[in-house]
Coordinates of C-alpha atoms in Angstrom, one line a residue:
M1 CA -36.3 5.4 -32.1
T2 CA -33.8 3.1 -30.3
K3 CA -32.2 1.0 -32.9
R4 CA -32.1 -2.9 -32.6
M5 CA -28.6 -4.8 -32.8
R6 CA -28.7 -7.9 -35.1
L7 CA -27.5 -11.0 -33.2
P8 CA -24.8 -12.8 -34.6
G9 CA -26.6 -16.4 -35.8
M10 CA -29.5 -14.8 -36.0
L11 CA -30.8 -13.9 -39.8
G12 CA -33.2 -14.6 -42.1
K13 CA -37.2 -14.9 -42.0
R14 CA -37.3 -17.9 -40.1
S15 CA -35.1 -15.9 -37.1
L16 CA -37.7 -13.0 -37.4
T17 CA -40.2 -15.2 -37.3
L18 CA -39.2 -16.7 -34.2
A19 CA -38.4 -13.7 -32.7
A20 CA -41.9 -12.4 -33.3
R21 CA -43.3 -15.5 -31.6
R22 CA -41.1 -15.5 -28.5
S23 CA -42.5 -11.9 -28.2
R24 CA -46.0 -12.6 -27.9
G25 CA -44.6 -15.6 -25.7
L26 CA -45.7 -18.6 -28.7
L27 CA -42.7 -20.5 -28.1
P28 CA -42.4 -23.5 -26.1
L29 CA -40.8 -23.2 -22.5
S30 CA -37.7 -24.7 -23.6
R31 CA -37.1 -22.7 -26.4
R32 CA -37.9 -19.3 -24.5
I33 CA -35.1 -20.4 -21.8
H34 CA -32.9 -21.0 -24.7
F35 CA -33.3 -17.3 -26.1
T36 CA -33.1 -15.4 -22.8
L37 CA -29.8 -17.4 -22.0
L38 CA -28.4 -16.3 -25.0
A39 CA -29.5 -12.5 -24.8
L40 CA -27.9 -12.5 -21.6
L41 CA -24.7 -13.6 -23.0
L42 CA -24.9 -11.4 -25.2
T43 CA -25.5 -8.6 -23.3
T44 CA -23.3 -9.5 -20.1
P45 CA -20.1 -8.5 -19.9
L46 CA -17.5 -11.6 -19.7
R47 CA -15.8 -11.7 -16.6
A48 CA -11.9 -12.0 -17.1
Q49 CA -10.3 -15.2 -16.2
P50 CA -7.7 -15.0 -14.0
A51 CA -4.2 -15.1 -16.3
D52 CA -1.8 -18.3 -16.5
F53 CA 0.8 -16.7 -14.3
P54 CA 3.3 -19.2 -14.0
T55 CA 2.9 -19.7 -18.1
R56 CA 3.7 -15.9 -18.3
I57 CA 6.9 -16.1 -15.9
D58 CA 7.9 -19.1 -18.1
A59 CA 7.7 -17.3 -21.5
A60 CA 9.4 -14.2 -20.2
A61 CA 12.6 -16.7 -19.4
H62 CA 12.5 -18.7 -22.8
A63 CA 12.4 -14.9 -24.1
A64 CA 15.0 -13.9 -22.8
I65 CA 17.0 -16.9 -23.0
E66 CA 16.1 -16.7 -26.8
R67 CA 17.0 -13.0 -27.3
G68 CA 20.5 -14.1 -25.8
D69 CA 19.9 -11.8 -23.1
V70 CA 21.2 -14.9 -20.3
P71 CA 22.1 -18.3 -20.8
G72 CA 19.2 -19.7 -18.2
A73 CA 17.9 -18.5 -14.8
V74 CA 16.5 -19.3 -11.3
I75 CA 12.8 -17.7 -10.4
L76 CA 11.0 -17.9 -7.3
V77 CA 7.7 -16.5 -6.5
G78 CA 6.4 -16.5 -2.7
K79 CA 3.9 -15.2 -0.6
G80 CA 4.0 -15.5 2.9
E81 CA 5.2 -18.9 3.9
A82 CA 4.0 -20.4 0.7
I83 CA 5.9 -20.9 -2.2
L84 CA 3.9 -20.1 -5.3
H85 CA 6.7 -20.6 -8.5
R86 CA 10.0 -22.1 -8.1
K87 CA 11.7 -23.0 -11.4
A88 CA 15.0 -23.1 -13.4
Y89 CA 15.4 -22.1 -16.8
G90 CA 18.1 -22.8 -19.4
L91 CA 21.7 -23.3 -18.9
R92 CA 23.6 -22.6 -16.4
M93 CA 26.9 -22.3 -18.4
I94 CA 27.4 -22.3 -22.2
Q95 CA 31.3 -22.5 -22.0
P96 CA 33.8 -24.1 -22.2
E97 CA 30.4 -26.7 -21.8
A98 CA 26.8 -26.7 -21.8
R99 CA 25.5 -27.4 -18.3
P100 CA 21.6 -27.0 -17.3
M101 CA 20.7 -24.7 -15.2
T102 CA 18.7 -26.4 -11.7
V103 CA 16.7 -24.7 -8.7
D104 CA 19.5 -25.3 -6.2
I105 CA 22.7 -23.5 -8.1
L106 CA 24.9 -21.0 -6.3
F107 CA 25.0 -17.7 -8.0
D108 CA 27.4 -14.3 -7.4
L109 CA 24.9 -12.3 -5.9
A110 CA 27.2 -9.3 -6.9
S111 CA 25.1 -5.8 -4.9
L112 CA 22.9 -7.9 -3.3
T113 CA 25.7 -8.6 -0.7
K114 CA 25.2 -5.1 0.5
P115 CA 21.4 -5.1 2.0
V116 CA 21.4 -9.2 2.7
A117 CA 25.2 -9.0 4.5
T118 CA 26.8 -5.6 4.9
A119 CA 23.2 -3.4 5.8
T120 CA 21.7 -5.9 8.0
S121 CA 25.0 -6.7 10.0
I122 CA 25.1 -3.1 10.8
M123 CA 21.7 -3.1 12.3
V124 CA 22.2 -6.5 13.9
L125 CA 25.0 -4.3 15.5
A126 CA 22.7 -0.9 15.9
D127 CA 20.0 -3.2 17.5
R128 CA 22.3 -4.8 20.1
G129 CA 23.6 -1.0 20.8
V130 CA 27.1 -1.7 19.3
I131 CA 26.6 1.2 16.5
D132 CA 24.4 4.1 16.5
V133 CA 23.5 4.7 12.8
R134 CA 23.9 8.6 13.7
E135 CA 26.8 8.7 14.5
P136 CA 29.8 9.8 12.6
V137 CA 31.6 7.0 10.8
A138 CA 35.0 8.0 12.4
K139 CA 33.9 7.4 15.7
Y140 CA 34.4 3.7 14.5
L141 CA 37.1 4.3 12.1
P142 CA 39.4 7.5 13.1
E143 CA 41.5 7.1 10.0
F144 CA 38.5 7.5 7.7
G145 CA 38.1 11.3 9.2
R146 CA 39.6 13.5 7.1
N147 CA 39.7 15.1 3.6
G148 CA 36.1 16.5 4.1
K149 CA 34.8 12.2 5.2
E150 CA 35.0 13.8 9.6
S151 CA 31.1 14.6 9.4
I152 CA 29.7 11.5 7.3
T153 CA 27.5 9.2 9.7
V154 CA 26.8 5.8 9.5
E155 CA 23.4 6.4 8.1
Q156 CA 24.4 8.5 5.3
L157 CA 26.5 5.4 3.9
L158 CA 23.5 3.1 4.4
L159 CA 21.3 5.7 2.4
H160 CA 24.4 6.6 -0.8
R161 CA 24.4 10.2 1.2
G162 CA 27.9 10.3 2.3
G163 CA 29.6 12.2 -0.5
L164 CA 31.9 9.3 -1.6
I165 CA 32.8 8.6 -5.2
A166 CA 30.9 5.3 -6.4
D167 CA 34.1 3.5 -7.4
N168 CA 37.8 4.6 -7.0
H169 CA 40.4 3.3 -9.4
L170 CA 41.6 0.1 -9.5
R171 CA 45.1 0.8 -8.7
D172 CA 44.0 1.8 -5.8
Y173 CA 43.6 -2.1 -4.8
A174 CA 46.9 -2.5 -6.3
D175 CA 49.0 -3.4 -3.3
G176 CA 46.7 -5.4 -0.9
P177 CA 43.4 -5.2 0.8
W178 CA 45.2 -3.2 3.7
Q179 CA 46.4 -0.6 1.5
A180 CA 43.4 -0.7 -0.8
M181 CA 41.7 0.7 2.8
L182 CA 44.2 3.2 3.7
N183 CA 43.6 4.6 0.2
I184 CA 40.1 4.6 0.8
F185 CA 40.4 6.3 4.3
A186 CA 42.1 8.9 1.9
L187 CA 39.5 10.0 -0.3
P188 CA 37.8 13.2 -0.9
T189 CA 34.4 13.7 -0.7
Q190 CA 32.8 14.4 -3.7
S191 CA 29.9 16.4 -2.8
P192 CA 29.0 17.8 1.1
P193 CA 27.7 14.5 3.2
G194 CA 24.1 14.3 3.0
T195 CA 23.1 16.5 0.0
A196 CA 23.1 14.1 -3.0
Y197 CA 22.4 10.6 -3.9
T198 CA 25.7 8.5 -5.3
Y199 CA 24.8 5.0 -5.2
T200 CA 28.5 3.9 -4.0
D201 CA 30.3 0.7 -4.0
V202 CA 33.1 2.4 -1.9
G203 CA 30.6 3.3 1.1
Y204 CA 29.8 -0.1 1.7
I205 CA 33.5 -1.2 1.5
V206 CA 34.0 0.9 4.2
L207 CA 30.4 -0.1 6.2
A208 CA 32.2 -3.9 6.1
E209 CA 35.4 -2.2 7.7
V210 CA 33.1 -1.0 10.4
V211 CA 31.8 -3.9 11.2
R212 CA 34.9 -5.5 11.6
R213 CA 36.9 -2.8 13.7
V214 CA 34.0 -3.2 16.2
D215 CA 33.2 -6.7 16.2
G216 CA 36.3 -8.2 15.4
R217 CA 35.2 -10.4 12.8
A218 CA 35.5 -9.8 9.3
I219 CA 32.0 -9.2 7.2
D220 CA 32.0 -12.4 5.7
L221 CA 32.5 -14.4 9.2
F222 CA 30.0 -11.6 10.9
A223 CA 27.5 -12.2 8.5
R224 CA 27.8 -16.1 8.5
D225 CA 27.2 -16.3 12.1
E226 CA 25.0 -13.9 13.1
V227 CA 22.8 -13.4 9.9
F228 CA 22.7 -16.8 7.6
L229 CA 23.0 -19.5 9.9
P230 CA 20.3 -18.0 12.6
L231 CA 18.5 -17.4 9.5
G232 CA 18.9 -20.8 7.9
M233 CA 20.6 -19.3 4.8
R234 CA 22.7 -22.8 4.6
E235 CA 24.9 -22.0 1.7
A236 CA 24.9 -18.1 1.7
M237 CA 28.9 -17.3 2.0
F238 CA 31.7 -15.8 0.7
N239 CA 34.4 -17.6 -1.2
P240 CA 32.7 -20.9 -1.5
P241 CA 34.6 -23.9 -1.1
P242 CA 36.1 -25.9 -4.5
A243 CA 34.0 -28.5 -3.8
W244 CA 30.8 -26.3 -4.7
K245 CA 32.0 -25.1 -8.1
E246 CA 29.9 -27.9 -9.5
R247 CA 26.9 -26.2 -8.6
S248 CA 28.3 -22.6 -9.1
A249 CA 26.9 -20.6 -12.3
P250 CA 30.0 -19.0 -13.7
T251 CA 30.4 -15.8 -14.9
A252 CA 33.0 -14.3 -17.2
R253 CA 36.5 -15.1 -17.4
R254 CA 39.3 -13.6 -15.7
G255 CA 43.3 -13.9 -16.9
G256 CA 42.2 -17.3 -19.0
R257 CA 40.5 -18.8 -16.5
W258 CA 36.3 -19.0 -15.7
M259 CA 35.0 -17.6 -12.7
I260 CA 33.2 -20.2 -11.1
G261 CA 32.6 -19.7 -7.6
E262 CA 35.0 -16.6 -7.7
V263 CA 33.5 -13.2 -7.3
H264 CA 33.1 -11.1 -10.5
D265 CA 33.7 -8.0 -8.9
P266 CA 37.0 -6.6 -9.5
R267 CA 37.4 -5.0 -6.1
A268 CA 35.8 -7.5 -4.4
F269 CA 38.4 -10.0 -5.9
A270 CA 41.2 -7.5 -4.9
L271 CA 39.9 -7.4 -1.5
G272 CA 40.3 -11.4 -0.9
G273 CA 36.8 -12.1 -1.9
V274 CA 35.7 -10.4 1.1
A275 CA 34.1 -7.0 0.9
G276 CA 30.8 -4.9 1.7
H277 CA 29.6 -4.3 -1.7
A278 CA 29.9 -7.5 -3.4
G279 CA 31.4 -10.9 -3.2
L280 CA 28.1 -13.0 -1.7
F281 CA 27.3 -16.4 -3.1
G282 CA 24.2 -17.8 -2.6
T283 CA 20.8 -19.9 -4.0
V284 CA 17.2 -18.7 -4.6
D285 CA 16.2 -20.6 -1.7
D286 CA 18.9 -18.4 0.6
L287 CA 17.3 -15.5 -0.8
A288 CA 14.0 -16.7 0.0
R289 CA 14.3 -17.0 3.5
F290 CA 15.9 -13.5 3.7
C291 CA 13.1 -12.3 2.0
R292 CA 10.8 -13.8 4.6
M293 CA 12.6 -12.1 7.0
I294 CA 12.1 -8.8 5.8
L295 CA 8.5 -9.6 6.0
N296 CA 8.4 -10.9 9.5
L297 CA 9.8 -7.8 10.2
G298 CA 13.1 -9.5 11.4
R299 CA 11.8 -12.9 12.6
L300 CA 11.8 -16.2 10.6
D301 CA 11.0 -19.7 11.9
G302 CA 10.8 -18.9 15.8
V303 CA 14.3 -17.1 15.4
R304 CA 14.1 -13.1 16.1
L305 CA 17.0 -12.1 14.2
L306 CA 16.2 -8.4 15.0
S307 CA 13.7 -6.7 17.1
E308 CA 10.7 -5.2 15.2
E309 CA 11.7 -2.3 16.0
T310 CA 15.3 -1.8 14.2
A311 CA 13.6 -4.0 11.6
R312 CA 10.9 -1.2 11.1
R313 CA 13.5 1.4 11.5
M314 CA 15.8 -0.1 8.8
L315 CA 12.8 -0.1 6.3
E316 CA 12.1 3.3 6.7
R317 CA 11.9 5.1 3.5
H318 CA 14.4 8.6 3.6
C319 CA 14.2 10.9 0.5
L320 CA 16.5 14.1 0.1
P321 CA 14.6 17.4 0.2
D322 CA 13.9 17.5 -3.5
G323 CA 12.2 14.5 -3.0
G324 CA 14.6 12.7 -5.0
G325 CA 17.3 9.3 -3.9
C326 CA 14.6 7.3 -1.9
R327 CA 15.9 4.5 0.0
S328 CA 15.5 2.7 3.2
Y329 CA 18.7 1.3 5.1
L330 CA 18.7 -1.5 2.7
F331 CA 16.7 -1.2 -0.3
G332 CA 16.0 1.0 -3.2
F333 CA 12.4 2.0 -3.9
G334 CA 12.6 2.4 -8.0
G335 CA 14.4 4.5 -9.8
Q336 CA 17.7 3.3 -11.3
Q337 CA 16.0 0.0 -10.2
D338 CA 12.8 0.5 -12.0
S339 CA 13.1 -2.5 -14.0
A340 CA 13.3 -4.9 -11.0
R341 CA 9.9 -3.3 -9.8
G342 CA 8.5 -3.7 -12.9
D343 CA 4.8 -2.5 -14.2
V344 CA 2.6 -3.2 -10.9
F345 CA 4.6 -2.9 -7.5
T346 CA 3.2 0.0 -5.9
P347 CA 6.4 3.1 -6.2
G348 CA 7.1 4.1 -2.9
E349 CA 6.1 0.8 -0.9
T350 CA 7.6 -1.9 -2.3
F351 CA 11.4 -2.2 -2.4
G352 CA 14.2 -4.3 -3.3
H353 CA 17.5 -4.5 -4.9
T354 CA 19.7 -5.5 -7.8
G355 CA 22.9 -7.1 -8.4
F356 CA 25.5 -6.3 -11.7
T357 CA 25.5 -10.1 -12.7
G358 CA 21.5 -10.1 -13.3
T359 CA 20.3 -11.0 -10.1
M360 CA 17.1 -9.2 -8.1
F361 CA 14.6 -9.5 -5.4
W362 CA 11.7 -7.2 -5.0
I363 CA 9.7 -7.6 -1.7
D364 CA 5.7 -6.2 -1.5
P365 CA 5.0 -5.4 2.1
E366 CA 1.4 -5.1 2.2
H367 CA 0.9 -8.4 -0.4
E368 CA 3.2 -10.1 2.0
G369 CA 4.6 -11.5 -1.1
Y370 CA 8.5 -11.6 -2.9
V371 CA 9.7 -12.2 -6.6
I372 CA 13.7 -13.5 -6.6
V373 CA 15.2 -13.7 -10.2
L374 CA 18.7 -15.0 -10.6
A375 CA 20.5 -14.7 -14.1
N376 CA 23.9 -15.2 -14.6
R377 CA 23.9 -12.2 -17.7
V378 CA 27.8 -12.1 -17.5
H379 CA 28.2 -15.4 -18.9
P380 CA 29.5 -16.1 -21.1
E381 CA 31.0 -12.5 -22.9
D382 CA 29.5 -9.9 -19.8
E383 CA 27.4 -8.7 -22.5
G384 CA 23.8 -10.1 -21.6
R385 CA 21.2 -8.1 -20.6
V386 CA 18.7 -8.7 -18.0
A387 CA 16.4 -5.7 -17.9
Q388 CA 13.4 -7.0 -19.9
L389 CA 13.3 -10.4 -18.0
R390 CA 13.1 -8.3 -14.6
R391 CA 10.5 -6.2 -15.7
E392 CA 8.1 -9.0 -17.0
V393 CA 8.9 -11.5 -14.2
A394 CA 8.4 -8.6 -11.8
T395 CA 5.2 -7.3 -13.2
A396 CA 3.4 -11.3 -13.8
A397 CA 4.2 -11.3 -10.1
A398 CA 3.3 -8.6 -8.8
Q399 CA -0.5 -9.3 -10.5
W400 CA 0.3 -12.9 -9.1
L401 CA -0.1 -11.5 -5.6
R402 CA -2.5 -9.4 -6.2
E403 CA -5.2 -11.9 -7.0

């Protein structure tokens, strides 16, 4: 015997009488239509309404600020040529006085320097046939080729597989940039080249020196002339001028003064603010243009920065034999950067990068989208956290891009 479900609101003798009359076709037509529609509503699953993704992103940003994780942030979500969301939250500085965040604020991009400036510059030179990434670094920097580093290739440095230490001691930088490079050239390897993944700033300092040695321009000038200006990244630069401090997000204090428009990373600072691993400043709009170039495989607004073949090559996924350490020449696919990937972006098919100061972007080629979060988490006391903000924003953005 089939058990009938009692419908809400249909209680008592009158309801039973109406139901009986309906079953015999005795109800007026209008009442029969009413009951039919009610039955359909109660027995048909309701279609989920689209999530209010901007509201979810707003909530994630406001919650991070309320928790004290960050003083403020700028968030952008883009799809194809369209900007879906571009908004500033909170404050760009708390001390020595409170100032609001705005969408045009200049951030210390920290390790976003690696893909945006250094690796892209290497690939521009590779595209022109000036550098072969499969060749040993020592071909371009003979002084580098000693103490186990003779066979390290440019490709291995791009992939963080050169066997170099993550960060050498700060005392190696005490006597100026040139002596710092000589100290790096003298470093031994930590593991046989190509056998292990170690995320290393040192490798990217060396890559910037490769650019300078083969081209004659330091990484700041080469990246400006050959990457940023062609792409219309108008405010991406190393060592921004003093006049731009009014629009710069401060980080922490060094020597009793606030670092505003001055690189936070101590090794990049010791190298004069120009280094392959850190030192780049830029806005969310600058990074949006870079992400669009990646999605367009080396081209943006009619300007071709890289051949499509080279662009595809630099985005290929390379993993170690054990399946770990997966990276492209520019980006990571997850792992230590999983907070930036969030819970929805597809592992192994989407990619991006993070920066120590609180910066990140993540790119989804299949859905032609990207998300950027710039948050000065190191202000004011170098103690902020950004993982939860990254994860929540990336998750909402990924779902939005799939709508």
